[in-house]
């Protein structure tokens, strides 16, 4: 079967969410607007996530996985997914199911006119501290990148795979995917999606990850922007 869309699912110590995640993704594949596959990226989990992922992939023909030897972080997991995807489109969703796979269809409606379509979480179901820190972090990032995005931390995105593979990833750069598409002269848009409270497992990001970490990453992005090479081939003999 030829897939048009690959959903990357980074996983780090999410054993309590994986069975429900399997059910939600299986249900989505039945209603997906394009032929879709799922690619789990086990980010060196120390719980039973790896074994559960293997079992899930064995009983679902449209599911595959790769597994890191050790924990490398969310950006590395997303980058590995981009590198291994063979479909025209690629996206990702967090394994905590605070966003709904069904909302990928909302994003896919717009991908023909854009290189990246990202969700923006409406009516967020997070704690006051998490919401405020995320708003501050997004404000800082917008001041550096001028990408116009309100919620780059939303774990629901669809990207043209050719553009995704050209994104140079380093730790923390998952927050800058829209900005990196803009560096390629790509078009981006944000679409409201649903948001839900976390029902199981533990959040992997704390105050440092949401405020001070992103601030430091902004300086890394400015360096990357200065050094970024973008070219277009006008003519070729082949």
PDB file of C-alpha atoms in Angstrom:
ATOM      1  CA  UNK A   1       0.000   0.000   0.000  1.00  0.00           C
ATOM      2  CA  UNK A   2       1.229   3.482  -0.854  1.00  0.00           C
ATOM      3  CA  UNK A   3       0.779   5.963   1.988  1.00  0.00           C
ATOM      4  CA  UNK A   4       0.405   9.688   1.450  1.00  0.00           C
ATOM      5  CA  UNK A   5       0.741  10.670   5.129  1.00  0.00           C
ATOM      6  CA  UNK A   6       2.917   9.346   7.964  1.00  0.00           C
ATOM      7  CA  UNK A   7       2.062  10.181  11.579  1.00  0.00           C
ATOM      8  CA  UNK A   8       5.174  10.254  13.776  1.00  0.00           C
ATOM      9  CA  UNK A   9       4.533   9.434  17.430  1.00  0.00           C
ATOM     10  CA  UNK A  10       7.508  10.207  19.723  1.00  0.00           C
ATOM     11  CA  UNK A  11       7.334   8.065  22.872  1.00  0.00           C
ATOM     12  CA  UNK A  12       9.259   8.420  26.106  1.00  0.00           C
ATOM     13  CA  UNK A  13       7.972   6.484  29.129  1.00  0.00           C
ATOM     14  CA  UNK A  14       4.306   6.500  28.143  1.00  0.00           C
ATOM     15  CA  UNK A  15       3.351   2.880  28.924  1.00  0.00           C
ATOM     16  CA  UNK A  16       0.102   3.968  30.610  1.00  0.00           C
ATOM     17  CA  UNK A  17      -1.097   5.751  27.454  1.00  0.00           C
ATOM     18  CA  UNK A  18      -0.105   3.345  24.680  1.00  0.00           C
ATOM     19  CA  UNK A  19      -3.123   1.028  24.633  1.00  0.00           C
ATOM     20  CA  UNK A  20      -5.516   3.967  24.444  1.00  0.00           C
ATOM     21  CA  UNK A  21      -3.252   5.570  21.843  1.00  0.00           C
ATOM     22  CA  UNK A  22      -3.389   2.408  19.731  1.00  0.00           C
ATOM     23  CA  UNK A  23      -7.190   2.487  19.802  1.00  0.00           C
ATOM     24  CA  UNK A  24      -7.378   6.186  18.907  1.00  0.00           C
ATOM     25  CA  UNK A  25      -4.925   5.852  16.020  1.00  0.00           C
ATOM     26  CA  UNK A  26      -6.640   2.736  14.650  1.00  0.00           C
ATOM     27  CA  UNK A  27      -9.956   4.573  14.705  1.00  0.00           C
ATOM     28  CA  UNK A  28      -8.402   7.557  12.948  1.00  0.00           C
ATOM     29  CA  UNK A  29      -6.921   5.458  10.151  1.00  0.00           C
ATOM     30  CA  UNK A  30     -10.461   4.344   9.291  1.00  0.00           C
ATOM     31  CA  UNK A  31     -11.549   7.953   8.686  1.00  0.00           C
ATOM     32  CA  UNK A  32      -8.265   9.544   7.562  1.00  0.00           C
ATOM     33  CA  UNK A  33      -8.759  11.773   4.532  1.00  0.00           C
ATOM     34  CA  UNK A  34      -5.637  10.310   2.855  1.00  0.00           C
ATOM     35  CA  UNK A  35      -3.922   6.874   3.079  1.00  0.00           C
ATOM     36  CA  UNK A  36      -2.057   7.070   6.383  1.00  0.00           C
ATOM     37  CA  UNK A  37       0.521   5.080   8.359  1.00  0.00           C
ATOM     38  CA  UNK A  38       1.866   5.421  11.897  1.00  0.00           C
ATOM     39  CA  UNK A  39       5.540   5.496  12.886  1.00  0.00           C
ATOM     40  CA  UNK A  40       6.369   5.217  16.595  1.00  0.00           C
ATOM     41  CA  UNK A  41       9.750   6.553  17.670  1.00  0.00           C
ATOM     42  CA  UNK A  42      10.716   5.094  21.030  1.00  0.00           C
ATOM     43  CA  UNK A  43      13.040   7.673  22.569  1.00  0.00           C
ATOM     44  CA  UNK A  44      14.998   5.291  24.821  1.00  0.00           C
ATOM     45  CA  UNK A  45      12.106   4.666  27.218  1.00  0.00           C
ATOM     46  CA  UNK A  46      13.078   3.063  30.538  1.00  0.00           C
ATOM     47  CA  UNK A  47       9.584   1.660  31.246  1.00  0.00           C
ATOM     48  CA  UNK A  48       7.676  -0.967  29.252  1.00  0.00           C
ATOM     49  CA  UNK A  49       6.935   1.347  26.314  1.00  0.00           C
ATOM     50  CA  UNK A  50       9.285  -0.400  23.863  1.00  0.00           C
ATOM     51  CA  UNK A  51       7.714  -3.837  24.388  1.00  0.00           C
ATOM     52  CA  UNK A  52       4.213  -2.399  24.111  1.00  0.00           C
ATOM     53  CA  UNK A  53       5.089  -0.575  20.892  1.00  0.00           C
ATOM     54  CA  UNK A  54       6.495  -3.764  19.391  1.00  0.00           C
ATOM     55  CA  UNK A  55       3.286  -5.621  20.224  1.00  0.00           C
ATOM     56  CA  UNK A  56       1.135  -2.838  18.794  1.00  0.00           C
ATOM     57  CA  UNK A  57       3.085  -2.870  15.515  1.00  0.00           C
ATOM     58  CA  UNK A  58       2.921  -6.656  15.246  1.00  0.00           C
ATOM     59  CA  UNK A  59      -0.893  -6.621  15.307  1.00  0.00           C
ATOM     60  CA  UNK A  60      -1.443  -3.544  13.147  1.00  0.00           C
ATOM     61  CA  UNK A  61      -0.243  -3.641   9.544  1.00  0.00           C
ATOM     62  CA  UNK A  62      -0.183   0.143   9.135  1.00  0.00           C
ATOM     63  CA  UNK A  63       1.996   0.676  12.233  1.00  0.00           C
ATOM     64  CA  UNK A  64       5.823   0.621  12.354  1.00  0.00           C
ATOM     65  CA  UNK A  65       8.448   1.707  14.873  1.00  0.00           C
ATOM     66  CA  UNK A  66      12.076   2.650  15.364  1.00  0.00           C
ATOM     67  CA  UNK A  67      13.753   2.631  18.757  1.00  0.00           C
ATOM     68  CA  UNK A  68      16.699   4.660  20.064  1.00  0.00           C
ATOM     69  CA  UNK A  69      19.449   3.019  22.109  1.00  0.00           C
ATOM     70  CA  UNK A  70      19.135   5.835  24.654  1.00  0.00           C
ATOM     71  CA  UNK A  71      16.982   8.873  25.366  1.00  0.00           C
ATOM     72  CA  UNK A  72      17.836  11.655  22.902  1.00  0.00           C
ATOM     73  CA  UNK A  73      14.935  14.078  23.327  1.00  0.00           C
ATOM     74  CA  UNK A  74      11.835  15.138  21.420  1.00  0.00           C
ATOM     75  CA  UNK A  75      13.664  16.975  18.633  1.00  0.00           C
ATOM     76  CA  UNK A  76      15.784  13.905  17.857  1.00  0.00           C
ATOM     77  CA  UNK A  77      12.700  11.680  17.807  1.00  0.00           C
ATOM     78  CA  UNK A  78      10.906  14.002  15.390  1.00  0.00           C
ATOM     79  CA  UNK A  79      14.005  14.297  13.193  1.00  0.00           C
ATOM     80  CA  UNK A  80      14.361  10.512  13.059  1.00  0.00           C
ATOM     81  CA  UNK A  81      10.721  10.268  12.005  1.00  0.00           C
ATOM     82  CA  UNK A  82      11.284  12.793   9.222  1.00  0.00           C
ATOM     83  CA  UNK A  83      14.342  10.855   8.046  1.00  0.00           C
ATOM     84  CA  UNK A  84      12.488   7.523   7.920  1.00  0.00           C
ATOM     85  CA  UNK A  85       9.244   8.745   6.326  1.00  0.00           C
ATOM     86  CA  UNK A  86       8.687   7.889   2.666  1.00  0.00           C
ATOM     87  CA  UNK A  87       5.257   9.472   2.224  1.00  0.00           C
ATOM     88  CA  UNK A  88       4.494  12.817   0.592  1.00  0.00           C
ATOM     89  CA  UNK A  89       3.302  14.265   3.904  1.00  0.00           C
ATOM     90  CA  UNK A  90       4.482  13.818   7.463  1.00  0.00           C
ATOM     91  CA  UNK A  91       3.081  14.942  10.787  1.00  0.00           C
ATOM     92  CA  UNK A  92       3.385  14.199  14.456  1.00  0.00           C
ATOM     93  CA  UNK A  93       1.306  13.893  17.571  1.00  0.00           C
ATOM     94  CA  UNK A  94       2.296  13.434  21.212  1.00  0.00           C
ATOM     95  CA  UNK A  95       1.607  10.065  22.802  1.00  0.00           C
ATOM     96  CA  UNK A  96      -0.211  11.653  25.773  1.00  0.00           C
ATOM     97  CA  UNK A  97      -3.343  12.186  23.617  1.00  0.00           C
ATOM     98  CA  UNK A  98      -3.897  15.756  24.733  1.00  0.00           C
ATOM     99  CA  UNK A  99      -4.707  16.355  21.079  1.00  0.00           C
ATOM    100  CA  UNK A 100      -6.961  14.161  18.929  1.00  0.00           C
ATOM    101  CA  UNK A 101      -5.750  12.254  15.850  1.00  0.00           C
ATOM    102  CA  UNK A 102      -9.071  13.045  14.159  1.00  0.00           C
ATOM    103  CA  UNK A 103      -8.028  16.698  13.998  1.00  0.00           C
ATOM    104  CA  UNK A 104      -5.315  15.788  11.483  1.00  0.00           C
ATOM    105  CA  UNK A 105      -8.121  15.899   8.925  1.00  0.00           C
ATOM    106  CA  UNK A 106      -8.640  19.580   9.754  1.00  0.00           C
ATOM    107  CA  UNK A 107      -4.977  20.267   8.992  1.00  0.00           C
ATOM    108  CA  UNK A 108      -4.885  18.104   5.870  1.00  0.00           C
ATOM    109  CA  UNK A 109      -7.669  20.224   4.368  1.00  0.00           C
ATOM    110  CA  UNK A 110      -5.157  23.071   3.980  1.00  0.00           C
ATOM    111  CA  UNK A 111      -1.883  21.312   3.127  1.00  0.00           C
ATOM    112  CA  UNK A 112      -2.324  21.683  -0.666  1.00  0.00           C
ATOM    113  CA  UNK A 113      -1.766  25.439  -0.282  1.00  0.00           C
ATOM    114  CA  UNK A 114       0.941  25.362   2.407  1.00  0.00           C
ATOM    115  CA  UNK A 115       4.192  23.630   3.290  1.00  0.00           C
ATOM    116  CA  UNK A 116       3.277  23.409   6.988  1.00  0.00           C
ATOM    117  CA  UNK A 117      -0.066  23.410   8.752  1.00  0.00           C
ATOM    118  CA  UNK A 118       0.095  23.514  12.535  1.00  0.00           C
ATOM    119  CA  UNK A 119      -2.582  23.217  15.139  1.00  0.00           C
ATOM    120  CA  UNK A 120      -3.205  25.894  17.730  1.00  0.00           C
ATOM    121  CA  UNK A 121      -4.737  24.553  20.927  1.00  0.00           C
ATOM    122  CA  UNK A 122      -8.045  26.211  21.746  1.00  0.00           C
ATOM    123  CA  UNK A 123      -9.429  26.153  25.282  1.00  0.00           C
ATOM    124  CA  UNK A 124      -6.317  24.489  26.687  1.00  0.00           C
ATOM    125  CA  UNK A 125      -6.839  22.008  29.520  1.00  0.00           C
ATOM    126  CA  UNK A 126      -3.511  22.572  31.264  1.00  0.00           C
ATOM    127  CA  UNK A 127      -2.643  24.048  34.642  1.00  0.00           C
ATOM    128  CA  UNK A 128      -2.480  27.819  35.137  1.00  0.00           C
ATOM    129  CA  UNK A 129       1.320  27.747  35.476  1.00  0.00           C
ATOM    130  CA  UNK A 130       1.731  25.665  32.311  1.00  0.00           C
ATOM    131  CA  UNK A 131      -0.587  27.919  30.305  1.00  0.00           C
ATOM    132  CA  UNK A 132       1.076  31.143  31.441  1.00  0.00           C
ATOM    133  CA  UNK A 133       4.612  29.843  30.929  1.00  0.00           C
ATOM    134  CA  UNK A 134       3.689  28.605  27.437  1.00  0.00           C
ATOM    135  CA  UNK A 135       2.219  32.000  26.510  1.00  0.00           C
ATOM    136  CA  UNK A 136       5.369  33.770  27.693  1.00  0.00           C
ATOM    137  CA  UNK A 137       7.603  31.315  25.832  1.00  0.00           C
ATOM    138  CA  UNK A 138       5.582  31.717  22.635  1.00  0.00           C
ATOM    139  CA  UNK A 139       5.794  35.493  22.943  1.00  0.00           C
ATOM    140  CA  UNK A 140       9.575  35.351  23.306  1.00  0.00           C
ATOM    141  CA  UNK A 141       9.889  33.011  20.322  1.00  0.00           C
ATOM    142  CA  UNK A 142       7.680  35.199  18.096  1.00  0.00           C
ATOM    143  CA  UNK A 143       9.844  38.215  18.940  1.00  0.00           C
ATOM    144  CA  UNK A 144      12.895  36.331  17.649  1.00  0.00           C
ATOM    145  CA  UNK A 145      11.392  34.519  14.659  1.00  0.00           C
ATOM    146  CA  UNK A 146       8.502  36.738  13.507  1.00  0.00           C
ATOM    147  CA  UNK A 147       6.737  33.554  12.412  1.00  0.00           C
ATOM    148  CA  UNK A 148       3.306  34.808  13.522  1.00  0.00           C
ATOM    149  CA  UNK A 149       2.483  31.497  15.211  1.00  0.00           C
ATOM    150  CA  UNK A 150       0.635  31.530  18.535  1.00  0.00           C
ATOM    151  CA  UNK A 151       1.313  27.979  19.692  1.00  0.00           C
ATOM    152  CA  UNK A 152       4.328  26.211  18.165  1.00  0.00           C
ATOM    153  CA  UNK A 153       4.263  23.798  21.097  1.00  0.00           C
ATOM    154  CA  UNK A 154       1.034  22.271  19.800  1.00  0.00           C
ATOM    155  CA  UNK A 155       1.852  18.604  19.113  1.00  0.00           C
ATOM    156  CA  UNK A 156      -0.255  18.388  15.972  1.00  0.00           C
ATOM    157  CA  UNK A 157       1.356  19.350  12.664  1.00  0.00           C
ATOM    158  CA  UNK A 158       1.354  18.358   9.003  1.00  0.00           C
ATOM    159  CA  UNK A 159       4.391  19.140   6.847  1.00  0.00           C
ATOM    160  CA  UNK A 160       5.399  18.367   3.285  1.00  0.00           C
ATOM    161  CA  UNK A 161       8.030  15.668   3.730  1.00  0.00           C
ATOM    162  CA  UNK A 162      10.457  17.239   1.251  1.00  0.00           C
ATOM    163  CA  UNK A 163      10.510  20.381   3.413  1.00  0.00           C
ATOM    164  CA  UNK A 164      10.670  18.431   6.669  1.00  0.00           C
ATOM    165  CA  UNK A 165      13.746  16.523   5.520  1.00  0.00           C
ATOM    166  CA  UNK A 166      15.547  19.810   4.829  1.00  0.00           C
ATOM    167  CA  UNK A 167      15.087  21.076   8.389  1.00  0.00           C
ATOM    168  CA  UNK A 168      18.409  20.928  10.276  1.00  0.00           C
ATOM    169  CA  UNK A 169      17.381  19.672  13.688  1.00  0.00           C
ATOM    170  CA  UNK A 170      19.114  20.221  16.988  1.00  0.00           C
ATOM    171  CA  UNK A 171      17.928  19.955  20.567  1.00  0.00           C
ATOM    172  CA  UNK A 172      14.974  22.278  21.150  1.00  0.00           C
ATOM    173  CA  UNK A 173      14.363  23.103  17.508  1.00  0.00           C
ATOM    174  CA  UNK A 174      10.995  21.318  17.481  1.00  0.00           C
ATOM    175  CA  UNK A 175       9.647  24.642  18.760  1.00  0.00           C
ATOM    176  CA  UNK A 176      10.848  26.348  15.578  1.00  0.00           C
ATOM    177  CA  UNK A 177       9.429  24.126  12.841  1.00  0.00           C
ATOM    178  CA  UNK A 178       7.242  26.920  11.361  1.00  0.00           C
ATOM    179  CA  UNK A 179      10.191  29.326  11.416  1.00  0.00           C
ATOM    180  CA  UNK A 180      12.405  26.765   9.677  1.00  0.00           C
ATOM    181  CA  UNK A 181       9.806  26.305   6.950  1.00  0.00           C
ATOM    182  CA  UNK A 182       9.773  30.084   6.472  1.00  0.00           C
ATOM    183  CA  UNK A 183      13.551  29.957   5.950  1.00  0.00           C
ATOM    184  CA  UNK A 184      12.807  27.666   3.006  1.00  0.00           C
ATOM    185  CA  UNK A 185      10.410  30.318   1.651  1.00  0.00           C
ATOM    186  CA  UNK A 186       7.579  27.966   2.559  1.00  0.00           C
ATOM    187  CA  UNK A 187       4.030  28.918   3.474  1.00  0.00           C
ATOM    188  CA  UNK A 188       2.611  28.232   6.939  1.00  0.00           C
ATOM    189  CA  UNK A 189      -0.783  28.483   8.601  1.00  0.00           C
ATOM    190  CA  UNK A 190      -2.256  27.654  12.018  1.00  0.00           C
ATOM    191  CA  UNK A 191      -5.643  25.982  12.492  1.00  0.00           C
ATOM    192  CA  UNK A 192      -7.547  25.659  15.820  1.00  0.00           C
ATOM    193  CA  UNK A 193      -7.653  22.109  17.215  1.00  0.00           C
ATOM    194  CA  UNK A 194      -9.113  20.551  20.344  1.00  0.00           C
ATOM    195  CA  UNK A 195      -7.146  20.056  23.548  1.00  0.00           C
ATOM    196  CA  UNK A 196      -7.694  17.590  26.387  1.00  0.00           C
ATOM    197  CA  UNK A 197      -6.270  17.054  29.881  1.00  0.00           C
ATOM    198  CA  UNK A 198      -3.580  14.434  30.349  1.00  0.00           C
ATOM    199  CA  UNK A 199      -5.232  11.302  31.731  1.00  0.00           C
ATOM    200  CA  UNK A 200      -2.163   9.145  32.398  1.00  0.00           C
ATOM    201  CA  UNK A 201       1.616   9.359  32.632  1.00  0.00           C
ATOM    202  CA  UNK A 202       3.717  12.370  33.535  1.00  0.00           C
ATOM    203  CA  UNK A 203       4.498  15.532  31.581  1.00  0.00           C
ATOM    204  CA  UNK A 204       8.088  15.653  30.339  1.00  0.00           C
ATOM    205  CA  UNK A 205       8.435  19.448  30.361  1.00  0.00           C
ATOM    206  CA  UNK A 206       8.734  21.656  33.419  1.00  0.00           C
ATOM    207  CA  UNK A 207       9.193  25.383  33.972  1.00  0.00           C
ATOM    208  CA  UNK A 208      12.804  25.257  32.699  1.00  0.00           C
ATOM    209  CA  UNK A 209      11.739  23.540  29.478  1.00  0.00           C
ATOM    210  CA  UNK A 210       8.988  26.057  28.808  1.00  0.00           C
ATOM    211  CA  UNK A 211      10.748  29.329  29.659  1.00  0.00           C
ATOM    212  CA  UNK A 212      14.520  29.373  30.052  1.00  0.00           C
ATOM    213  CA  UNK A 213      15.148  26.510  27.641  1.00  0.00           C
ATOM    214  CA  UNK A 214      13.205  28.092  24.759  1.00  0.00           C
ATOM    215  CA  UNK A 215      14.907  31.443  25.387  1.00  0.00           C
ATOM    216  CA  UNK A 216      18.304  29.823  24.908  1.00  0.00           C
ATOM    217  CA  UNK A 217      17.001  28.003  21.840  1.00  0.00           C
ATOM    218  CA  UNK A 218      16.033  31.343  20.297  1.00  0.00           C
ATOM    219  CA  UNK A 219      19.698  32.341  20.156  1.00  0.00           C
ATOM    220  CA  UNK A 220      20.501  28.988  18.543  1.00  0.00           C
ATOM    221  CA  UNK A 221      17.782  29.711  15.970  1.00  0.00           C
ATOM    222  CA  UNK A 222      19.258  33.142  15.191  1.00  0.00           C
ATOM    223  CA  UNK A 223      22.624  31.485  14.557  1.00  0.00           C
ATOM    224  CA  UNK A 224      20.949  28.897  12.349  1.00  0.00           C
ATOM    225  CA  UNK A 225      19.056  31.574  10.438  1.00  0.00           C
ATOM    226  CA  UNK A 226      22.290  33.437   9.718  1.00  0.00           C
ATOM    227  CA  UNK A 227      24.022  30.284   8.478  1.00  0.00           C
ATOM    228  CA  UNK A 228      21.058  28.657   6.720  1.00  0.00           C
ATOM    229  CA  UNK A 229      21.580  27.837   3.032  1.00  0.00           C
ATOM    230  CA  UNK A 230      18.543  27.932   0.766  1.00  0.00           C
ATOM    231  CA  UNK A 231      18.722  27.387  -2.976  1.00  0.00           C
ATOM    232  CA  UNK A 232      16.481  26.671  -5.949  1.00  0.00           C
ATOM    233  CA  UNK A 233      17.650  24.779  -9.030  1.00  0.00           C
ATOM    234  CA  UNK A 234      16.675  26.627 -12.202  1.00  0.00           C
ATOM    235  CA  UNK A 235      17.824  24.018 -14.731  1.00  0.00           C
ATOM    236  CA  UNK A 236      19.340  20.558 -14.798  1.00  0.00           C
ATOM    237  CA  UNK A 237      20.649  18.238 -17.523  1.00  0.00           C
ATOM    238  CA  UNK A 238      18.796  15.301 -15.919  1.00  0.00           C
TER     239      UNK A 238
END
